[in-house]
Each structure stands twice: as C-alpha cells, then as structure tokens.
Tab-separated table of C-alpha atoms and ligand atoms in Angstrom:
chain	number	residue	atom	x	y	z
T	1	MET	CA	55.810	105.727	110.423
T	2	ARG	CA	56.055	103.640	107.221
T	3	ALA	CA	58.517	103.737	104.628
T	4	VAL	CA	56.500	103.254	102.015
T	5	ASP	CA	55.262	106.967	102.365
T	6	LEU	CA	58.308	108.909	102.895
T	7	ILE	CA	59.064	107.813	99.521
T	8	GLU	CA	56.082	108.497	98.234
T	9	LYS	CA	56.157	111.573	99.662
T	10	LYS	CA	59.807	112.457	98.399
T	11	ARG	CA	58.271	111.571	95.511
T	12	ASP	CA	55.966	113.516	94.813
T	13	GLY	CA	58.262	116.604	95.865
T	14	GLY	CA	56.784	116.688	98.600
T	15	GLU	CA	59.555	117.839	102.194
T	16	LEU	CA	59.368	115.498	104.595
T	17	ALA	CA	60.423	116.296	108.354
T	18	PRO	CA	63.239	115.973	110.850
T	19	GLU	CA	62.050	113.233	112.858
T	20	GLU	CA	60.572	111.317	109.873
T	21	ILE	CA	64.059	111.367	108.372
T	22	ARG	CA	65.558	110.098	111.585
T	23	TRP	CA	62.692	107.599	111.907
T	24	LEU	CA	64.137	106.376	107.966
T	25	VAL	CA	67.954	106.365	108.628
T	26	SER	CA	67.403	103.815	112.022
T	27	SER	CA	65.167	102.506	110.693
T	28	TYR	CA	67.664	100.842	107.503
T	29	VAL	CA	70.669	101.202	109.865
T	30	ALA	CA	68.886	98.522	112.368
T	31	GLY	CA	67.420	96.657	109.008
T	32	ARG	CA	63.486	97.420	110.031
T	33	VAL	CA	64.185	99.017	106.956
T	34	PRO	CA	65.407	96.922	103.361
T	35	ASP	CA	67.861	97.881	100.810
T	36	TYR	CA	65.076	98.022	98.447
T	37	GLN	CA	63.258	100.664	100.132
T	38	MET	CA	66.399	102.791	100.025
T	39	ALA	CA	67.121	102.203	97.147
T	40	ALA	CA	63.760	103.573	96.371
T	41	PHE	CA	63.935	106.235	98.540
T	42	LEU	CA	67.272	107.158	97.408
T	43	MET	CA	66.220	108.036	93.611
T	44	ALA	CA	63.402	109.862	94.570
T	45	VAL	CA	66.231	112.105	96.588
T	46	TYR	CA	68.270	112.077	93.924
T	47	PHE	CA	65.579	113.316	91.362
T	48	ARG	CA	63.391	115.742	93.752
T	49	GLY	CA	66.624	117.138	95.862
T	50	MET	CA	66.617	117.897	99.497
T	51	THR	CA	66.145	121.629	100.875
T	52	GLU	CA	68.428	122.657	103.527
T	53	GLU	CA	66.507	121.739	106.788
T	54	GLU	CA	66.457	118.117	104.887
T	55	THR	CA	70.006	118.080	104.087
T	56	VAL	CA	70.754	118.890	107.831
T	57	ALA	CA	69.071	116.523	109.147
T	58	LEU	CA	69.992	113.950	107.581
T	59	THR	CA	73.927	115.080	107.716
T	60	GLN	CA	71.743	114.662	111.720
T	61	ALA	CA	70.913	111.597	111.220
T	62	MET	CA	73.656	109.762	109.441
T	63	ALA	CA	76.373	111.549	112.452
T	64	GLU	CA	74.002	109.903	115.441
T	65	SER	CA	73.976	106.744	113.850
T	66	GLY	CA	76.716	105.901	115.447
T	67	GLU	CA	79.638	106.996	118.208
T	68	ARG	CA	81.783	109.721	117.747
T	69	ILE	CA	85.362	109.747	117.908
T	70	ASP	CA	86.599	112.020	120.783
T	71	LEU	CA	89.547	112.966	120.825
T	72	SER	CA	89.351	115.618	123.399
T	73	SER	CA	91.875	113.063	125.121
T	74	VAL	CA	95.125	113.459	122.221
T	75	PRO	CA	96.427	116.996	122.804
T	76	GLY	CA	97.275	119.219	119.990
T	77	VAL	CA	94.592	120.845	116.797
T	78	LYS	CA	92.846	118.165	115.394
T	79	VAL	CA	92.314	118.987	111.389
T	80	ASP	CA	90.427	117.087	108.841
T	81	LYS	CA	90.367	116.665	105.042
T	82	HIS	CA	87.404	115.433	102.908
T	83	SER	CA	86.818	114.739	98.712
T	84	THR	CA	84.048	114.775	97.105
T	85	GLY	CA	85.538	112.219	94.639
T	86	GLY	CA	86.902	112.244	91.319
T	87	VAL	CA	90.014	110.016	89.319
T	88	GLY	CA	92.873	109.508	90.610
T	89	ASP	CA	92.252	111.654	93.656
T	90	THR	CA	95.386	110.528	95.985
T	91	VAL	CA	95.753	113.734	98.173
T	92	THR	CA	94.681	111.422	101.200
T	93	LEU	CA	98.043	109.174	101.175
T	94	VAL	CA	100.035	112.213	101.593
T	95	LEU	CA	98.100	115.424	103.077
T	96	VAL	CA	97.224	113.635	105.985
T	97	PRO	CA	101.477	112.235	106.661
T	98	LEU	CA	101.730	115.743	106.135
T	99	MET	CA	99.764	117.997	107.932
T	100	ALA	CA	101.447	114.712	111.128
T	101	ALA	CA	104.498	116.199	110.316
T	102	ALA	CA	102.911	119.613	110.655
T	103	GLY	CA	102.679	119.223	114.227
T	104	LEU	CA	98.458	118.365	114.204
T	105	VAL	CA	96.075	115.517	114.467
T	106	VAL	CA	94.627	114.358	111.590
T	107	ALA	CA	91.896	110.533	112.184
T	108	LYS	CA	90.152	110.890	109.518
T	109	LEU	CA	87.302	108.342	108.623
T	110	SER	CA	87.704	107.716	104.491
T	111	GLY	CA	85.493	105.481	101.716
T	112	ARG	CA	85.906	102.229	99.476
T	113	SER	CA	85.170	103.469	95.741
T	114	LEU	CA	82.336	104.462	94.792
T	115	GLY	CA	80.755	105.134	91.032
T	116	HIS	CA	83.740	106.109	88.409
T	117	THR	CA	86.001	107.555	91.802
T	118	GLY	CA	88.123	105.456	94.006
T	119	GLY	CA	88.279	105.411	97.310
T	120	THR	CA	91.139	106.185	100.322
T	121	ILE	CA	90.344	102.602	101.501
T	122	ASP	CA	90.397	100.489	99.519
T	123	LYS	CA	93.931	102.116	98.299
T	124	LEU	CA	94.946	101.849	101.032
T	125	GLU	CA	94.659	98.268	101.447
T	126	ALA	CA	96.552	98.323	98.977
T	127	ILE	CA	99.324	97.516	101.059
T	128	PRO	CA	100.092	93.976	102.055
T	129	GLY	CA	98.694	93.941	105.561
T	130	LEU	CA	97.128	97.953	106.417
T	131	ARG	CA	93.732	97.401	107.950
T	132	THR	CA	91.165	100.083	107.867
T	133	GLU	CA	88.870	98.466	109.924
T	134	LEU	CA	90.266	100.168	113.052
T	135	SER	CA	88.198	99.799	116.446
T	136	LEU	CA	87.309	103.260	118.051
T	137	PRO	CA	90.166	102.620	121.474
T	138	GLU	CA	92.641	102.457	118.504
T	139	ILE	CA	91.681	105.420	116.289
T	140	ARG	CA	92.021	107.580	119.721
T	141	ARG	CA	95.329	105.657	120.279
T	142	GLN	CA	96.749	106.152	116.751
T	143	ALA	CA	95.661	109.389	116.691
T	144	GLU	CA	97.877	109.965	120.055
T	145	ARG	CA	100.991	108.248	119.503
T	146	VAL	CA	101.304	108.820	115.878
T	147	GLY	CA	99.144	111.881	114.600
T	148	ALA	CA	97.233	110.381	112.114
T	149	VAL	CA	95.212	107.825	110.754
T	150	VAL	CA	93.266	107.247	108.207
T	151	ALA	CA	90.590	104.164	109.093
T	152	ASP	CA	87.116	102.659	107.156
T	153	HIS	CA	84.073	104.199	108.578
T	154	THR	CA	83.131	101.792	110.950
T	155	ALA	CA	79.909	99.183	112.796
T	156	ASP	CA	80.393	101.753	115.497
T	157	VAL	CA	81.438	105.021	113.699
T	158	VAL	CA	78.445	106.565	111.480
T	159	PRO	CA	77.560	102.994	109.931
T	160	ALA	CA	74.442	105.163	108.488
T	161	ASP	CA	77.114	106.238	105.415
T	162	ARG	CA	78.704	102.929	105.554
T	163	LEU	CA	75.654	101.160	104.732
T	164	LEU	CA	74.118	104.642	102.299
T	165	TYR	CA	77.519	104.476	100.504
T	166	GLU	CA	77.598	100.897	99.005
T	167	LEU	CA	73.750	101.158	98.134
T	168	ARG	CA	73.922	104.326	96.578
T	169	ASP	CA	77.228	103.197	94.234
T	170	VAL	CA	75.459	100.015	92.434
T	171	THR	CA	72.322	101.997	91.772
T	172	GLY	CA	72.998	104.416	90.411
T	173	THR	CA	72.177	107.729	92.979
T	174	VAL	CA	75.599	108.918	94.103
T	175	PRO	CA	75.662	112.087	92.134
T	176	SER	CA	73.115	114.357	94.430
T	177	LEU	CA	73.809	117.318	96.523
T	178	PRO	CA	72.054	116.190	99.517
T	179	LEU	CA	73.225	112.942	99.538
T	180	ILE	CA	76.697	113.728	98.375
T	181	ALA	CA	76.755	116.421	101.829
T	182	GLY	CA	74.841	113.702	104.075
T	183	SER	CA	77.424	110.940	103.452
T	184	VAL	CA	80.757	114.060	103.729
T	185	LEU	CA	79.365	116.171	106.159
T	186	SER	CA	78.180	113.112	109.019
T	187	LYS	CA	81.761	111.667	109.011
T	188	LYS	CA	83.690	114.915	110.068
T	189	LEU	CA	80.472	115.439	112.824
T	190	ALA	CA	81.694	111.862	114.197
T	191	GLY	CA	85.132	113.174	114.004
T	192	GLY	CA	86.490	114.412	115.873
T	193	ALA	CA	88.214	117.372	113.933
T	194	ASP	CA	87.586	120.681	115.063
T	195	ALA	CA	88.594	122.391	111.264
T	196	ILE	CA	88.263	120.779	108.185
T	197	VAL	CA	88.988	121.451	104.548
T	198	LEU	CA	86.448	120.464	101.985
T	199	ASP	CA	88.431	119.711	98.624
T	200	VAL	CA	85.437	118.987	95.952
T	201	LYS	CA	86.288	117.827	92.475
T	202	CYS	CA	84.622	120.142	89.913
T	203	GLY	CA	84.677	118.453	86.146
T	204	ASP	CA	84.351	115.892	83.746
T	205	GLY	CA	85.553	113.523	86.356
T	206	ALA	CA	84.023	114.787	89.476
T	207	PHE	CA	79.741	113.990	90.698
T	208	MET	CA	79.759	118.066	89.777
T	209	ARG	CA	80.801	118.618	85.491
T	210	THR	CA	80.306	122.750	86.077
T	211	LEU	CA	81.314	124.894	88.266
T	212	GLU	CA	78.436	125.963	88.490
T	213	ASP	CA	77.242	122.871	90.377
T	214	ALA	CA	80.500	122.461	91.939
T	215	ARG	CA	79.964	125.788	94.317
T	216	LYS	CA	76.172	124.918	94.923
T	217	LEU	CA	78.590	121.960	96.571
T	218	ALA	CA	80.929	123.843	98.204
T	219	GLU	CA	78.617	126.351	99.552
T	220	THR	CA	75.897	124.095	101.221
T	221	LEU	CA	79.217	122.169	102.696
T	222	VAL	CA	80.414	125.325	104.097
T	223	ARG	CA	76.580	126.645	105.395
T	224	VAL	CA	75.484	123.177	106.548
T	225	GLY	CA	79.518	122.293	108.034
T	226	ASN	CA	78.776	125.481	109.827
T	227	ARG	CA	75.746	125.776	110.990
T	228	LEU	CA	76.616	122.088	112.444
T	229	GLY	CA	78.814	123.818	114.672
T	230	LYS	CA	82.743	123.049	113.365
T	231	LYS	CA	85.188	125.811	111.026
T	232	PHE	CA	84.788	124.162	107.186
T	233	SER	CA	86.099	125.445	104.554
T	234	ALA	CA	86.616	124.974	100.876
T	235	LEU	CA	89.184	125.031	97.521
T	236	ILE	CA	87.170	123.712	94.083
T	237	THR	CA	89.690	121.644	92.339
T	238	ALA	CA	89.312	120.521	88.938
T	239	MET	CA	89.106	117.050	87.847
T	240	ASP	CA	88.705	117.707	83.748
T	241	GLU	CA	91.956	115.310	83.458
T	242	PRO	CA	93.026	112.698	85.983
T	243	LEU	CA	95.260	114.354	88.984
T	244	GLY	CA	98.509	112.841	88.548
T	245	THR	CA	99.798	110.100	86.762
T	246	ALA	CA	97.470	106.293	87.488
T	247	ALA	CA	93.947	106.295	88.541
T	248	GLY	CA	93.670	102.622	90.351
T	249	ASN	CA	95.056	101.349	93.897
T	250	ALA	CA	97.989	100.364	93.968
T	251	LEU	CA	99.150	102.208	91.453
T	252	GLU	CA	96.859	105.570	93.126
T	253	VAL	CA	99.799	104.469	96.467
T	254	LYS	CA	102.501	104.425	94.024
T	255	GLY	CA	101.908	107.994	93.006
T	256	ALA	CA	101.914	109.175	96.076
T	257	ILE	CA	104.222	107.816	97.810
T	258	GLU	CA	106.917	109.450	95.012
T	259	VAL	CA	105.300	113.279	96.001
T	260	LEU	CA	106.094	112.387	99.821
T	261	ARG	CA	109.276	111.298	98.689
T	262	GLY	CA	109.804	115.022	96.826
T	263	SER	CA	109.433	114.121	93.489
T	264	GLY	CA	105.905	112.661	92.049
T	265	PRO	CA	102.915	114.337	89.605
T	266	SER	CA	103.196	117.723	90.398
T	267	ASP	CA	99.518	118.188	89.770
T	268	LEU	CA	99.130	115.915	92.757
T	269	ARG	CA	102.115	117.489	95.120
T	270	ALA	CA	99.716	121.356	93.576
T	271	VAL	CA	96.515	120.056	94.725
T	272	THR	CA	98.086	118.537	98.468
T	273	LEU	CA	99.721	121.885	98.943
T	274	ALA	CA	96.705	124.210	98.404
T	275	LEU	CA	94.144	121.991	100.984
T	276	GLY	CA	96.771	121.710	103.404
T	277	ALA	CA	97.520	125.691	103.253
T	278	GLU	CA	93.561	126.446	103.575
T	279	LEU	CA	93.952	124.160	107.016
T	280	LEU	CA	97.072	126.051	107.992
T	281	LEU	CA	94.750	129.102	107.588
T	282	LEU	CA	91.870	128.010	109.449
T	283	THR	CA	94.067	126.529	112.009
T	284	GLY	CA	95.742	130.064	112.316
T	285	GLU	CA	99.106	128.515	111.806
T	286	ALA	CA	99.582	130.008	108.360
T	287	LYS	CA	98.662	133.810	107.553
T	288	SER	CA	99.151	133.442	104.145
T	289	ALA	CA	98.265	130.396	101.887
T	290	GLU	CA	101.373	131.276	100.181
T	291	GLU	CA	102.815	130.780	103.761
T	292	GLY	CA	100.425	128.156	104.124
T	293	GLU	CA	102.406	125.993	101.727
T	294	ARG	CA	106.313	127.359	101.549
T	295	LYS	CA	105.865	125.842	104.827
T	296	LEU	CA	104.674	122.421	104.080
T	297	ALA	CA	106.696	122.371	101.055
T	298	ALA	CA	109.621	122.204	103.450
T	299	LEU	CA	107.366	118.995	104.630
T	300	VAL	CA	107.545	117.262	102.501
T	301	ASP	CA	111.024	118.199	101.290
T	302	SER	CA	112.960	117.610	103.883
T	303	GLY	CA	111.506	113.892	104.025
T	304	ALA	CA	109.350	114.994	107.440
T	305	ALA	CA	105.948	114.041	106.356
T	306	TRP	CA	107.674	110.336	104.228
T	307	ALA	CA	108.499	109.223	107.999
T	308	LYS	CA	104.787	110.216	109.010
T	309	PHE	CA	103.347	108.639	106.869
T	310	ARG	CA	105.889	104.874	107.124
T	311	GLU	CA	104.911	105.574	110.925
T	312	LEU	CA	100.845	105.744	109.991
T	313	VAL	CA	101.372	102.360	107.756
T	314	ALA	CA	103.235	100.306	110.347
T	315	ALA	CA	101.243	101.836	112.907
T	316	GLN	CA	98.496	100.352	111.075
T	317	GLY	CA	99.465	96.847	109.650
T	318	GLY	CA	100.869	97.987	106.484
T	319	ASP	CA	104.299	96.092	105.866
T	320	VAL	CA	106.638	98.775	105.384
T	321	ARG	CA	109.283	97.014	102.920
T	322	ALA	CA	105.953	97.799	99.943
T	323	ILE	CA	105.998	101.706	100.120
T	324	GLU	CA	109.848	101.052	100.628
T	325	GLU	CA	110.240	99.576	97.888
T	326	PRO	CA	107.190	99.937	95.486
T	327	LYS	CA	107.693	97.297	93.060
T	328	LEU	CA	106.507	94.785	95.526
T	329	LEU	CA	102.656	96.479	96.202
T	330	PRO	CA	100.006	94.401	94.425
T	331	LYS	CA	99.827	94.364	90.128
T	332	ALA	CA	98.139	93.571	87.579
T	333	GLY	CA	98.706	89.794	85.622
T	334	GLU	CA	98.471	91.833	82.309
T	335	VAL	CA	100.047	94.934	80.836
T	336	VAL	CA	98.360	95.821	77.468
T	337	GLU	CA	99.475	99.373	76.291
T	338	VAL	CA	97.053	102.029	74.619
T	339	PRO	CA	98.952	103.199	71.424
T	340	SER	CA	98.281	106.837	70.263
T	341	PRO	CA	96.722	107.094	67.145
T	342	ALA	CA	98.165	110.421	66.089
T	343	SER	CA	100.905	112.406	66.201
T	344	GLY	CA	100.411	115.790	67.947
T	345	TYR	CA	99.431	116.757	71.623
T	346	VAL	CA	97.447	115.892	73.820
T	347	GLU	CA	94.289	118.893	73.788
T	348	GLY	CA	92.775	116.868	76.266
T	349	LEU	CA	92.019	114.069	78.641
T	350	ARG	CA	88.675	113.277	80.095
T	351	ALA	CA	89.100	111.527	82.995
T	352	HIS	CA	85.491	109.993	83.876
T	353	PRO	CA	86.047	107.318	80.923
T	354	ILE	CA	89.136	106.847	82.868
T	355	GLY	CA	87.538	106.471	86.016
T	356	VAL	CA	84.445	104.086	84.693
T	357	ALA	CA	87.274	102.131	82.252
T	358	CYS	CA	89.515	101.497	85.863
T	359	GLY	CA	86.926	99.527	87.292
T	360	LEU	CA	85.650	97.291	84.318
T	361	LEU	CA	89.201	96.191	84.932
T	362	GLY	CA	88.822	95.372	88.546
T	363	ALA	CA	89.343	98.642	90.571
T	364	GLY	CA	85.985	99.180	91.832
T	365	ARG	CA	82.738	97.411	92.356
T	366	GLU	CA	79.676	96.194	90.204
T	367	VAL	CA	78.219	94.612	93.355
T	368	LYS	CA	77.547	95.431	96.717
T	369	GLY	CA	80.440	94.073	99.025
T	370	GLU	CA	82.985	92.983	95.646
T	371	ARG	CA	86.431	92.671	96.238
T	372	VAL	CA	88.611	95.242	94.185
T	373	ASP	CA	92.193	94.229	92.343
T	374	PRO	CA	94.294	96.405	94.666
T	375	GLY	CA	96.716	96.566	91.093
T	376	ALA	CA	94.530	96.885	88.585
T	377	GLY	CA	94.182	100.378	86.770
T	378	VAL	CA	95.040	102.593	84.161
T	379	GLU	CA	98.166	104.395	83.569
T	380	LEU	CA	98.389	108.158	82.713
T	381	LEU	CA	101.930	108.218	79.979
T	382	ALA	CA	101.186	111.554	78.511
T	383	LYS	CA	98.074	114.599	79.809
T	384	THR	CA	96.924	117.149	78.826
T	385	GLY	CA	100.269	119.233	77.062
T	386	ASP	CA	102.199	116.786	76.240
T	387	GLU	CA	103.474	116.217	72.977
T	388	VAL	CA	102.980	112.291	71.083
T	389	GLU	CA	104.353	110.030	68.873
T	390	ARG	CA	101.935	108.310	66.345
T	391	GLY	CA	102.083	104.569	67.688
T	392	GLN	CA	103.740	105.958	70.937
T	393	PRO	CA	101.789	104.450	74.239
T	394	LEU	CA	99.566	106.500	75.476
T	395	ALA	CA	98.257	105.091	78.226
T	396	ARG	CA	98.943	101.336	80.188
T	397	LEU	CA	95.939	99.095	81.346
T	398	HIS	CA	96.507	97.013	84.400
T	399	VAL	CA	94.319	94.135	83.591
T	400	GLY	CA	92.444	92.438	86.825
T	401	ARG	CA	89.688	91.259	84.427
T	402	LYS	CA	90.161	90.240	80.762
T	403	ASP	CA	86.558	89.996	79.860
T	404	ARG	CA	86.237	93.843	79.678
T	405	VAL	CA	89.916	94.543	78.137
T	406	GLU	CA	88.718	95.480	75.006
T	407	ALA	CA	85.823	97.935	76.886
T	408	ALA	CA	88.784	99.802	78.831
T	409	ARG	CA	90.939	100.046	75.668
T	410	ALA	CA	87.996	101.771	74.119
T	411	LEU	CA	87.139	104.083	76.654
T	412	VAL	CA	90.398	104.899	77.594
T	413	LEU	CA	91.509	106.082	73.848
T	414	GLY	CA	88.626	107.660	73.516
T	415	ALA	CA	89.146	109.737	76.484
T	416	TYR	CA	91.952	111.302	74.537
T	417	ARG	CA	91.900	113.678	72.216
T	418	ILE	CA	95.203	114.675	69.816
T	419	GLY	CA	95.585	118.283	67.979
T	420	LYS	CA	97.642	120.366	66.755
T	421	GLU	CA	97.945	122.890	69.301
T	422	ARG	CA	99.791	122.823	72.841
T	423	PRO	CA	96.389	124.067	74.669
T	424	ALA	CA	97.250	126.559	77.592
T	425	PRO	CA	97.834	125.570	81.013
T	426	ARG	CA	94.830	125.866	83.095
T	427	PRO	CA	94.490	126.848	87.415
T	428	LEU	CA	93.722	122.979	89.629
T	429	VAL	CA	91.928	125.268	91.792
T	430	LEU	CA	89.483	126.759	90.737
T	431	ALA	CA	87.318	129.032	94.214
T	432	ARG	CA	87.777	128.498	97.403
T	433	VAL	CA	84.941	128.542	99.300
T	434	ARG	CA	84.749	129.793	103.453
C	501	URA	N1	82.893	111.128	99.016
C	501	URA	C1	81.366	110.920	100.374
C	501	URA	O1	82.030	110.343	101.631
C	501	URA	N2	80.792	111.198	100.296
C	501	URA	C2	79.952	111.303	98.977
C	501	URA	O2	78.880	110.623	98.701
C	501	URA	C3	81.006	111.621	98.044
C	501	URA	C4	81.889	112.248	98.570
C-alpha cells in the first residue's frame, strides 16, 4: 500500500477499508509514513469525515498500536472518564481522587493541551516534581495502592494517539468527529476500565459548538464504545463560558484544590459531581443520579477526596507542599489586569477567545513538543451574571509570553459582553446519552 493512494481516496470522498486504516496507522507509528503525509490525510478526514465503520477501524488500529493496561489483578471496580476538551475544564483533577475515595479504581490516560483547550497532563505537571510518564507496571502498582493514577499516553500505550494528537494540534485538524472519537475511545479501549463516562463539551469553547453536533459526537462515542465491548455513558455539558474561574495550568490546579477542599467554583463542583454520579449509576453503586451526587458531595465535604488527591500527587513524585500551599505553585513573571469598559452585568463570557488568549500567554503550544509556561493563563474575576463597575478588573492575565500581551488583552476584553440585564442562569448539564 502507499500513503498517497489512501490520502487521495479520502480526499475524493471514498471509504477506506479497515486494513487500509490499520496499515496507515501502524506505518505512521513505525515512522514509515512521514508527518507531512499524515497531516494531509488528517485534513482530508477533517473535510470528508469517516463512516462509523471507518471510525471503529481507526479506534481499533489506534488502540492496537501499543500495549493495553491490564488491571485484572487490581481488586475493585475500574472506572474512567474523558472530556472532549474545554476551557478551564479541570474536572479530572477533582473527579479521579473523588472516585477513588468512593472505593472505585481509576487509572486514567490523559493528554496535553489541544488547540485552544487545556490538557490534564500539562496541568498536573504544573505541580513541581510530578511525573506523568509512567510505565505500565507503575500504573498498575499505583492503581492497586492508591486507587487513582493519571498518566500521559506513554510510548507503550496508544502511541498512535500521542503522535496524532500532537500533529492535529498544530495542523488545524482537531475539531473532526471521527478524529476526536478515535482519540478518545482508543485511550479508553487500551485502559483497563469497565465503565466510562464521557464529558462531551458543547458551546463556544468546545470543539462541538452546537447541541446537535455535540449530540452526534456523544451518540457516536457511546455507540462505537459499546460496540468495542465497554460500558459507556455521556453527559453533554455546557462550555459556552469557561468552567471555574481560571484557564491555565497552575491556575486550574489551584481551582481543583479549592473544590477538593470544599470551596472553589460551584460550576466546577457541579459538573464533577454530575459526571461522578453517572459513574456510580453505571457501576450500580447508586440507584439514581441524585443519590450518587449526595454520596460524592459527602466525600468531598469529609475531606476524603482531598486526602486521595494528596496520595496521588505524592505517589507520582509531586511536591505535596505545593498543593497544600498553592502559592508555591509556579507563577507567571507578570500579571496584568483587564478593566471593565462599562458598568452593568456580565451578560456573556465566551470561552473560545479565553482559551486562545491563554495559549498566547504561554499555556499552549504553537509547534509540536514546545514547552508550556505552567504559570501562564487567564484568571476570571467576573463571570456571567456578575455585576461589575466600570474600571473594575474583569480578568487578570498571567503573562508567560510578553510579546502576546496586547493580543491576549484584546481577546479577553472581546470575550466579555457587558449589558444592563442580569441574564437567567443556564443549565450546566444539557443532555445525557446512554
Ligand atoms: N480529547 C482527546 O483525548 N482527544 C481529542 O481529540 C479531543 C479531546
């Protein structure tokens, strides 16, 4: 087979056979197909899409590109969670220890920032010393000892996603339904969980902007996931404005710590509890979503989830003092305030420009493999529904790249809509797909 023939077939709207997809993915991972051909193929998929059969084949080929995490020797019910990506979406840092505190086992493979969205691995690495490149025996040992582990997709597990993810990030090919499905599901397939909840983000800061597109993605993910032999459920959650009160790696770790310690942004806590309750329902640990949320809220309020997070950080070599005293987390060199141009109410706060500004300030990558600035990002001092005075700071820019401050300031200012009416609160969970 030749890569150029498969690129042309997809470019012209053809359907690839499973063995063609398998050949392309394995040849790319082996270094026999170069980045430029894979980038062209990804762009063809972006424009032409894939059938469900092709998406299943892509997911399987990616999952088979490396080893699988075998947790059969670890006692307990294994669960997992994945988000399709958002701004300020630091749910994983709260949910993983929370599920472990509930007696379930989570061994999660996560990614780095992608497009305008943040990545859990970059966030965790903002904690000094914390290692995310774990070997399979290390992942298994920590799952057994702590019940919670979050690792980068390694050279051993789903190497195809690691390579494709980096390439999509810098070639404008992220928001493609089959590519997102393959990326998310291959990691879940190679992971050792039996029950998985997917957080399909919907809105301005998500890859799926409309409820219709988000529903299509959620249904594809759940249908393809179930076909591949695991229990999946998805919540479609709002991503019109950022979740929490910050976007950026260390800033989001701080928000997660606050929620784990019983305070913090209420939207971040609410989405985390809703996803956790869905996992309790899937595994039979709760009879209703309300009962699940009550159980999990009690585990946050008792400090059990926070204790698990400390255990996870220590087990992965992180400096526990930095999470106990978040002022010890990395900081940007400069902080710049963005004042409100008018008095009134925040009628809307768009997540996408905040995510892009965050990347410009140093929290994201412009070329493959670039280092991110763990302290960079945007702190949101006012969110939708808040009353503000003219001149009052709406946001603080935590500056990692000085030459981008003006562009970031314009984006953040443009993200806010200030008006005379306090808008009605909007739901955080938009739909459930089982
Ligand atoms: N999360 C992933 O793991 N992959 C994607 O493509 C998007 C979100």
